[in-house]
Amino acid sequence: MLLHKLGHAVEVLCPQDGWMVPELRAQGIPTHAVGMKGIQNRHAYAWMLRNVKPERFDLMHAHLSRATYLGFVASMTKNVPLVSSVHITTSDPIYKLAARRRNRLVAVSNFVRGVLHGKGIPEKYIDVVYNGTDFADYGYAPPAGVRDELKIPSERKLIGLV
């Protein structure tokens, strides 16, 4: 949504179920909701093959493996660069296939980058953008409120893991 707020033209192709469709549309972002699981992914492929064109899109972003498979086909057939986010260590062959031409892989850590490189993907196709949350954006909540919310007795030690 930040790109949209900065004035970039953004369109989203996403699964028809879940929170994304109403949230994106509420932000004024053109959103194309289609089935993407199993046999329904043909709807996503059809949309991309009809609509992805270099004169319409400068690049595509795919989030995780299923979206990378979808984006890879359009990227290769329509000559629009693909940027794919990789969050986990994976042996999925799509990432090695996608790492070509103007495409990029974005690993969320140096560890994931190393795994991708270890699977034979050249470093020149891998960038690292750390996945994290800026906690300065959130107000401090006193531990008592958390204890009450989670029903943790006050005599118990409370340990948080981020």
Coordinates of N, CA and C in Angstrom, one line a residue:
M1 N 0.8 -1.2 0.0 CA 0.0 0.0 0.0 C 0.9 1.3 0.0
L2 N 2.1 1.1 0.5 CA 3.0 2.3 0.5 C 3.3 2.8 -0.9
L3 N 3.5 1.9 -1.8 CA 3.8 2.3 -3.2 C 2.6 3.1 -3.7
H4 N 1.4 2.7 -3.5 CA 0.2 3.4 -3.9 C 0.1 4.8 -3.3
K5 N 0.4 4.9 -2.0 CA 0.4 6.2 -1.3 C 1.5 7.1 -1.8
L6 N 2.6 6.5 -2.4 CA 3.6 7.4 -2.9 C 3.4 7.8 -4.4
G7 N 2.2 7.4 -4.9 CA 1.8 7.8 -6.2 C 2.1 6.9 -7.3
H8 N 2.6 5.7 -7.0 CA 2.8 4.7 -8.0 C 1.5 4.0 -8.4
A9 N 1.3 3.6 -9.7 CA 0.1 2.9 -10.1 C 0.4 1.4 -9.7
V10 N -0.5 0.9 -8.9 CA -0.4 -0.5 -8.3 C -1.7 -1.2 -8.6
E11 N -1.6 -2.4 -9.1 CA -2.8 -3.3 -9.2 C -2.4 -4.6 -8.5
V12 N -3.4 -5.3 -8.0 CA -3.1 -6.5 -7.2 C -4.0 -7.6 -7.8
L13 N -3.3 -8.8 -8.1 CA -4.0 -10.0 -8.4 C -3.8 -10.9 -7.2
C14 N -4.9 -11.3 -6.5 CA -4.8 -12.0 -5.3 C -5.9 -13.0 -5.1
P15 N -5.8 -13.9 -4.1 CA -6.9 -14.9 -3.9 C -8.2 -14.2 -3.6
Q16 N -9.3 -14.8 -4.0 CA -10.6 -14.2 -3.8 C -11.1 -14.3 -2.3
D17 N -10.5 -15.2 -1.5 CA -10.9 -15.3 -0.1 C -9.9 -14.6 0.8
G18 N -10.3 -14.2 1.9 CA -9.4 -13.6 2.9 C -9.6 -12.1 3.0
W19 N -8.6 -11.6 3.8 CA -8.7 -10.2 4.2 C -8.2 -9.2 3.1
M20 N -7.4 -9.7 2.2 CA -6.7 -8.7 1.3 C -7.7 -7.9 0.4
V21 N -8.7 -8.6 -0.2 CA -9.5 -7.9 -1.2 C -10.2 -6.7 -0.6
P22 N -11.0 -6.8 0.5 CA -11.6 -5.6 1.0 C -10.6 -4.6 1.5
E23 N -9.5 -5.0 2.1 CA -8.5 -4.0 2.6 C -7.9 -3.2 1.4
L24 N -7.5 -3.9 0.4 CA -6.9 -3.2 -0.8 C -7.9 -2.3 -1.5
R25 N -9.1 -2.8 -1.7 CA -10.1 -2.0 -2.3 C -10.5 -0.8 -1.5
A26 N -10.5 -0.9 -0.2 CA -10.8 0.2 0.7 C -9.7 1.3 0.6
Q27 N -8.5 0.9 0.2 CA -7.4 1.8 0.0 C -7.4 2.4 -1.4
G28 N -8.4 2.0 -2.2 CA -8.4 2.5 -3.6 C -7.5 1.8 -4.6
I29 N -7.0 0.6 -4.2 CA -6.1 -0.1 -5.1 C -6.9 -1.1 -6.0
P30 N -6.8 -1.0 -7.3 CA -7.4 -1.9 -8.2 C -7.0 -3.3 -7.8
T31 N -8.0 -4.1 -7.5 CA -7.8 -5.5 -7.0 C -8.6 -6.5 -7.8
H32 N -7.9 -7.5 -8.3 CA -8.5 -8.5 -9.1 C -8.4 -9.8 -8.3
A33 N -9.6 -10.2 -7.8 CA -9.7 -11.4 -7.0 C -10.1 -12.6 -7.8
V34 N -9.2 -13.7 -7.8 CA -9.5 -14.9 -8.5 C -9.1 -16.1 -7.7
G35 N -9.6 -17.3 -8.1 CA -9.2 -18.5 -7.5 C -7.8 -18.8 -7.8
M36 N -7.0 -19.2 -6.8 CA -5.6 -19.5 -7.1 C -5.1 -20.9 -6.6
K37 N -6.0 -21.6 -6.0 CA -5.6 -22.9 -5.4 C -6.0 -24.0 -6.4
G38 N -5.1 -25.0 -6.5 CA -5.5 -26.2 -7.3 C -5.9 -25.8 -8.8
I39 N -6.9 -26.4 -9.2 CA -7.4 -26.2 -10.6 C -7.8 -24.8 -10.8
Q40 N -8.2 -24.1 -9.8 CA -8.6 -22.7 -9.9 C -7.5 -21.7 -10.3
N41 N -6.3 -22.2 -10.2 CA -5.2 -21.3 -10.6 C -5.2 -20.9 -12.1
R42 N -6.0 -21.7 -12.9 CA -6.1 -21.4 -14.3 C -6.7 -20.0 -14.5
H43 N -7.6 -19.5 -13.5 CA -8.1 -18.2 -13.6 C -7.1 -17.1 -13.4
A44 N -6.1 -17.4 -12.5 CA -5.0 -16.4 -12.4 C -4.1 -16.4 -13.6
Y45 N -3.8 -17.6 -14.1 CA -3.0 -17.6 -15.4 C -3.7 -16.9 -16.5
A46 N -5.0 -17.1 -16.7 CA -5.7 -16.5 -17.7 C -5.7 -15.0 -17.6
W47 N -5.9 -14.5 -16.4 CA -5.9 -13.0 -16.1 C -4.6 -12.5 -16.5
M48 N -3.5 -13.1 -16.0 CA -2.2 -12.6 -16.3 C -1.9 -12.6 -17.8
L49 N -2.2 -13.7 -18.5 CA -1.9 -13.8 -19.9 C -2.7 -12.7 -20.7
R50 N -3.9 -12.4 -20.2 CA -4.7 -11.4 -20.9 C -4.2 -9.9 -20.6
N51 N -3.8 -9.7 -19.4 CA -3.6 -8.4 -18.9 C -2.1 -7.9 -18.7
V52 N -1.2 -8.8 -18.5 CA 0.2 -8.4 -18.2 C 0.8 -8.1 -19.6
K53 N 1.3 -6.8 -19.7 CA 1.9 -6.3 -20.9 C 3.0 -5.3 -20.5
P54 N 4.1 -5.2 -21.1 CA 5.1 -4.3 -20.7 C 4.6 -2.8 -20.8
E55 N 3.7 -2.5 -21.6 CA 3.2 -1.1 -21.6 C 2.2 -0.8 -20.5
R56 N 1.8 -1.9 -19.8 CA 0.9 -1.7 -18.7 C 1.6 -1.8 -17.3
F57 N 2.6 -2.7 -17.3 CA 3.3 -3.0 -16.0 C 4.8 -2.9 -16.2
D58 N 5.5 -2.2 -15.3 CA 6.9 -2.1 -15.3 C 7.5 -3.4 -14.7
L59 N 6.8 -3.9 -13.7 CA 7.3 -5.2 -13.0 C 6.1 -5.8 -12.3
M60 N 6.4 -7.1 -11.9 CA 5.4 -7.8 -11.1 C 6.1 -8.3 -9.8
H61 N 5.4 -8.3 -8.8 CA 5.9 -8.9 -7.5 C 5.1 -10.1 -7.1
A62 N 5.8 -11.2 -6.9 CA 5.1 -12.4 -6.4 C 5.6 -12.7 -5.0
H63 N 4.6 -13.1 -4.2 CA 4.9 -13.3 -2.8 C 4.7 -14.8 -2.5
L64 N 5.8 -15.5 -2.3 CA 5.9 -17.0 -2.1 C 5.8 -17.8 -3.3
S65 N 5.8 -19.1 -3.2 CA 6.0 -20.0 -4.3 C 4.8 -20.0 -5.3
R66 N 3.6 -20.2 -4.8 CA 2.5 -20.3 -5.8 C 2.4 -19.0 -6.6
A67 N 2.6 -17.9 -6.0 CA 2.5 -16.6 -6.8 C 3.7 -16.6 -7.8
T68 N 4.9 -17.1 -7.4 CA 6.0 -17.1 -8.2 C 5.8 -18.0 -9.5
Y69 N 5.2 -19.1 -9.3 CA 4.8 -20.0 -10.5 C 3.9 -19.2 -11.4
L70 N 2.9 -18.5 -10.9 CA 2.0 -17.7 -11.7 C 2.7 -16.6 -12.4
G71 N 3.5 -15.9 -11.6 CA 4.2 -14.7 -12.2 C 5.3 -15.1 -13.2
F72 N 5.9 -16.2 -13.0 CA 7.0 -16.7 -13.9 C 6.5 -16.9 -15.3
V73 N 5.3 -17.5 -15.4 CA 4.8 -17.7 -16.8 C 4.5 -16.4 -17.5
A74 N 3.9 -15.4 -16.8 CA 3.6 -14.1 -17.4 C 4.9 -13.4 -17.7
S75 N 5.9 -13.5 -16.8 CA 7.2 -12.8 -16.9 C 7.9 -13.3 -18.2
M76 N 7.9 -14.6 -18.4 CA 8.7 -15.1 -19.5 C 7.9 -14.9 -20.8
T77 N 6.6 -15.0 -20.8 CA 5.9 -14.9 -22.1 C 5.6 -13.4 -22.4
K78 N 5.5 -12.5 -21.4 CA 5.2 -11.1 -21.7 C 6.3 -10.2 -21.5
N79 N 7.5 -10.7 -21.1 CA 8.7 -9.9 -21.0 C 8.5 -8.7 -20.0
V80 N 7.9 -9.1 -18.8 CA 7.8 -8.1 -17.7 C 8.6 -8.7 -16.5
P81 N 9.5 -7.9 -16.0 CA 10.4 -8.5 -14.9 C 9.5 -8.9 -13.7
L82 N 10.0 -9.9 -13.0 CA 9.4 -10.5 -11.8 C 10.3 -10.4 -10.6
V83 N 9.8 -9.9 -9.5 CA 10.5 -9.8 -8.3 C 9.7 -10.8 -7.4
S84 N 10.4 -11.7 -6.8 CA 9.7 -12.7 -6.0 C 10.3 -12.7 -4.6
S85 N 9.4 -12.7 -3.6 CA 9.8 -12.7 -2.2 C 9.9 -14.1 -1.7
V86 N 11.1 -14.5 -1.0 CA 11.3 -15.8 -0.5 C 11.5 -15.7 1.0
H87 N 10.6 -16.3 1.7 CA 10.6 -16.2 3.2 C 11.2 -17.4 3.9
I88 N 11.3 -18.6 3.2 CA 11.7 -19.8 3.9 C 12.8 -20.5 3.1
T89 N 13.5 -21.4 3.8 CA 14.4 -22.2 3.0 C 13.6 -23.2 2.2
T90 N 14.0 -23.3 1.0 CA 13.1 -24.1 0.0 C 14.0 -24.8 -1.0
S91 N 13.5 -25.9 -1.5 CA 14.1 -26.6 -2.6 C 13.2 -26.5 -3.8
D92 N 12.2 -25.6 -3.8 CA 11.2 -25.5 -4.9 C 12.0 -25.0 -6.1
P93 N 11.8 -25.7 -7.2 CA 12.6 -25.4 -8.4 C 12.2 -24.1 -9.1
I94 N 11.0 -23.5 -8.7 CA 10.6 -22.3 -9.4 C 11.6 -21.1 -9.2
Y95 N 12.2 -21.1 -8.0 CA 13.1 -20.0 -7.7 C 14.3 -20.0 -8.6
K96 N 14.8 -21.2 -8.9 CA 16.0 -21.4 -9.8 C 15.5 -21.0 -11.3
L97 N 14.3 -21.4 -11.6 CA 13.8 -21.0 -12.9 C 13.6 -19.5 -13.1
A98 N 13.1 -18.9 -12.0 CA 12.8 -17.5 -12.1 C 14.0 -16.6 -12.1
A99 N 15.1 -17.1 -11.6 CA 16.3 -16.3 -11.5 C 17.0 -16.2 -12.8
R100 N 16.5 -15.3 -13.7 CA 17.1 -15.2 -15.0 C 16.6 -13.8 -15.6
R101 N 17.3 -13.4 -16.6 CA 17.0 -12.1 -17.3 C 16.9 -11.0 -16.3
R102 N 15.9 -10.2 -16.3 CA 15.7 -9.0 -15.4 C 15.1 -9.4 -14.1
N103 N 14.7 -10.6 -13.8 CA 14.1 -11.0 -12.6 C 15.0 -11.0 -11.4
R104 N 14.4 -10.9 -10.2 CA 15.1 -10.8 -8.9 C 14.4 -11.7 -7.9
L105 N 15.2 -12.2 -7.0 CA 14.6 -12.9 -5.8 C 15.0 -12.0 -4.6
V106 N 14.0 -11.8 -3.7 CA 14.2 -11.1 -2.5 C 14.1 -12.0 -1.3
A107 N 15.3 -12.3 -0.7 CA 15.3 -13.2 0.5 C 15.1 -12.3 1.7
V108 N 14.4 -12.9 2.7 CA 14.1 -12.1 3.9 C 15.3 -12.1 5.0
S109 N 16.3 -12.9 4.7 CA 17.5 -12.9 5.6 C 18.7 -13.4 4.8
N110 N 19.9 -13.2 5.4 CA 21.1 -13.7 4.8 C 21.1 -15.2 4.8
F111 N 20.4 -15.9 5.7 CA 20.4 -17.3 5.8 C 19.6 -17.8 4.6
V112 N 18.4 -17.2 4.3 CA 17.6 -17.6 3.1 C 18.4 -17.4 1.8
R113 N 19.1 -16.2 1.8 CA 19.9 -15.9 0.6 C 21.0 -17.1 0.4
G114 N 21.6 -17.5 1.5 CA 22.6 -18.5 1.4 C 22.0 -19.8 0.9
V115 N 20.8 -20.2 1.4 CA 20.2 -21.4 0.9 C 19.9 -21.3 -0.6
L116 N 19.4 -20.2 -1.0 CA 19.1 -20.0 -2.4 C 20.3 -20.2 -3.3
H117 N 21.4 -19.5 -2.8 CA 22.7 -19.6 -3.5 C 23.2 -21.0 -3.5
G118 N 23.0 -21.7 -2.4 CA 23.5 -23.1 -2.3 C 22.7 -24.0 -3.2
K119 N 21.5 -23.6 -3.6 CA 20.7 -24.4 -4.5 C 21.1 -24.1 -6.0
G120 N 22.1 -23.3 -6.2 CA 22.6 -23.0 -7.5 C 22.1 -21.7 -8.1
I121 N 21.5 -20.9 -7.4 CA 21.0 -19.6 -7.9 C 22.1 -18.6 -7.8
P122 N 22.5 -18.0 -8.9 CA 23.6 -17.0 -8.8 C 23.3 -15.8 -7.9
E123 N 24.3 -15.4 -7.1 CA 24.1 -14.3 -6.2 C 23.6 -13.0 -6.9
K124 N 23.9 -12.8 -8.1 CA 23.5 -11.6 -8.8 C 22.0 -11.5 -8.9
Y125 N 21.2 -12.5 -8.7 CA 19.8 -12.5 -8.8 C 19.1 -12.4 -7.4
I126 N 19.9 -12.4 -6.3 CA 19.4 -12.4 -5.0 C 19.7 -11.2 -4.2
D127 N 18.7 -10.5 -3.7 CA 18.8 -9.4 -2.8 C 18.2 -9.7 -1.5
V128 N 18.7 -9.1 -0.4 CA 18.2 -9.3 0.9 C 17.4 -8.1 1.4
V129 N 16.2 -8.2 1.8 CA 15.4 -7.2 2.4 C 14.9 -7.9 3.7
Y130 N 15.4 -7.4 4.8 CA 15.1 -8.1 6.1 C 13.6 -7.9 6.4
N131 N 13.1 -9.0 6.9 CA 11.7 -9.0 7.3 C 11.6 -8.7 8.7
G132 N 10.9 -7.7 9.0 CA 10.8 -7.3 10.4 C 9.7 -6.3 10.7
T133 N 9.5 -5.9 11.9 CA 8.5 -4.9 12.3 C 9.2 -3.8 13.1
D134 N 8.9 -2.6 12.8 CA 9.4 -1.5 13.5 C 8.5 -1.2 14.7
F135 N 9.0 -1.6 15.9 CA 8.1 -1.5 17.0 C 8.0 -0.1 17.5
A136 N 8.7 0.9 17.0 CA 8.5 2.3 17.3 C 7.1 2.7 16.8
D137 N 6.6 2.0 15.8 CA 5.2 2.4 15.3 C 4.1 2.0 16.3
Y138 N 4.4 1.2 17.3 CA 3.4 0.7 18.2 C 3.6 1.3 19.6
G139 N 2.5 1.5 20.3 CA 2.6 2.1 21.6 C 2.9 1.0 22.6
Y140 N 3.4 1.4 23.7 CA 3.8 0.4 24.8 C 2.5 0.0 25.5
A141 N 2.5 -1.3 25.7 CA 1.3 -1.9 26.5 C 1.9 -2.5 27.8
P142 N 1.4 -2.0 28.9 CA 1.9 -2.5 30.2 C 1.6 -4.0 30.3
P143 N 2.6 -4.7 30.9 CA 2.5 -6.2 31.0 C 1.1 -6.7 31.6
A144 N 0.6 -5.9 32.5 CA -0.7 -6.3 33.2 C -1.8 -6.5 32.2
G145 N -1.9 -5.6 31.2 CA -2.9 -5.7 30.2 C -2.7 -7.0 29.3
V146 N -1.4 -7.3 29.1 CA -1.1 -8.5 28.3 C -1.5 -9.7 29.1
R147 N -1.1 -9.7 30.4 CA -1.4 -10.8 31.3 C -2.9 -11.1 31.4
D148 N -3.7 -10.0 31.5 CA -5.2 -10.1 31.6 C -5.7 -10.7 30.3
E149 N -5.2 -10.1 29.2 CA -5.7 -10.5 27.8 C -5.5 -12.0 27.6
L150 N -4.3 -12.5 28.0 CA -3.9 -13.9 27.7 C -4.2 -14.8 28.9
K151 N -4.8 -14.2 30.0 CA -5.1 -15.0 31.2 C -3.9 -15.7 31.8
I152 N -2.8 -14.9 31.9 CA -1.6 -15.3 32.6 C -1.5 -14.8 34.0
P153 N -1.5 -15.7 35.0 CA -1.5 -15.3 36.4 C -0.3 -14.3 36.7
S154 N -0.5 -13.4 37.6 CA 0.6 -12.4 37.8 C 1.8 -13.0 38.4
E155 N 1.7 -14.2 39.1 CA 2.9 -14.8 39.7 C 3.8 -15.5 38.7
R156 N 3.3 -15.7 37.4 CA 4.0 -16.4 36.4 C 5.0 -15.4 35.7
K157 N 6.1 -15.9 35.3 CA 7.1 -15.0 34.5 C 6.5 -14.9 33.1
L158 N 6.7 -13.8 32.5 CA 6.2 -13.5 31.2 C 7.4 -13.3 30.3
I159 N 7.6 -14.1 29.2 CA 8.7 -13.9 28.3 C 8.1 -13.7 26.9
G160 N 8.6 -12.7 26.2 CA 8.1 -12.4 24.9 C 9.2 -12.8 23.9
L161 N 8.8 -13.3 22.7 CA 9.7 -13.7 21.7 C 9.2 -13.0 20.4
V162 N 10.1 -12.3 19.8 CA 9.8 -11.6 18.5 C 10.6 -12.3 17.4

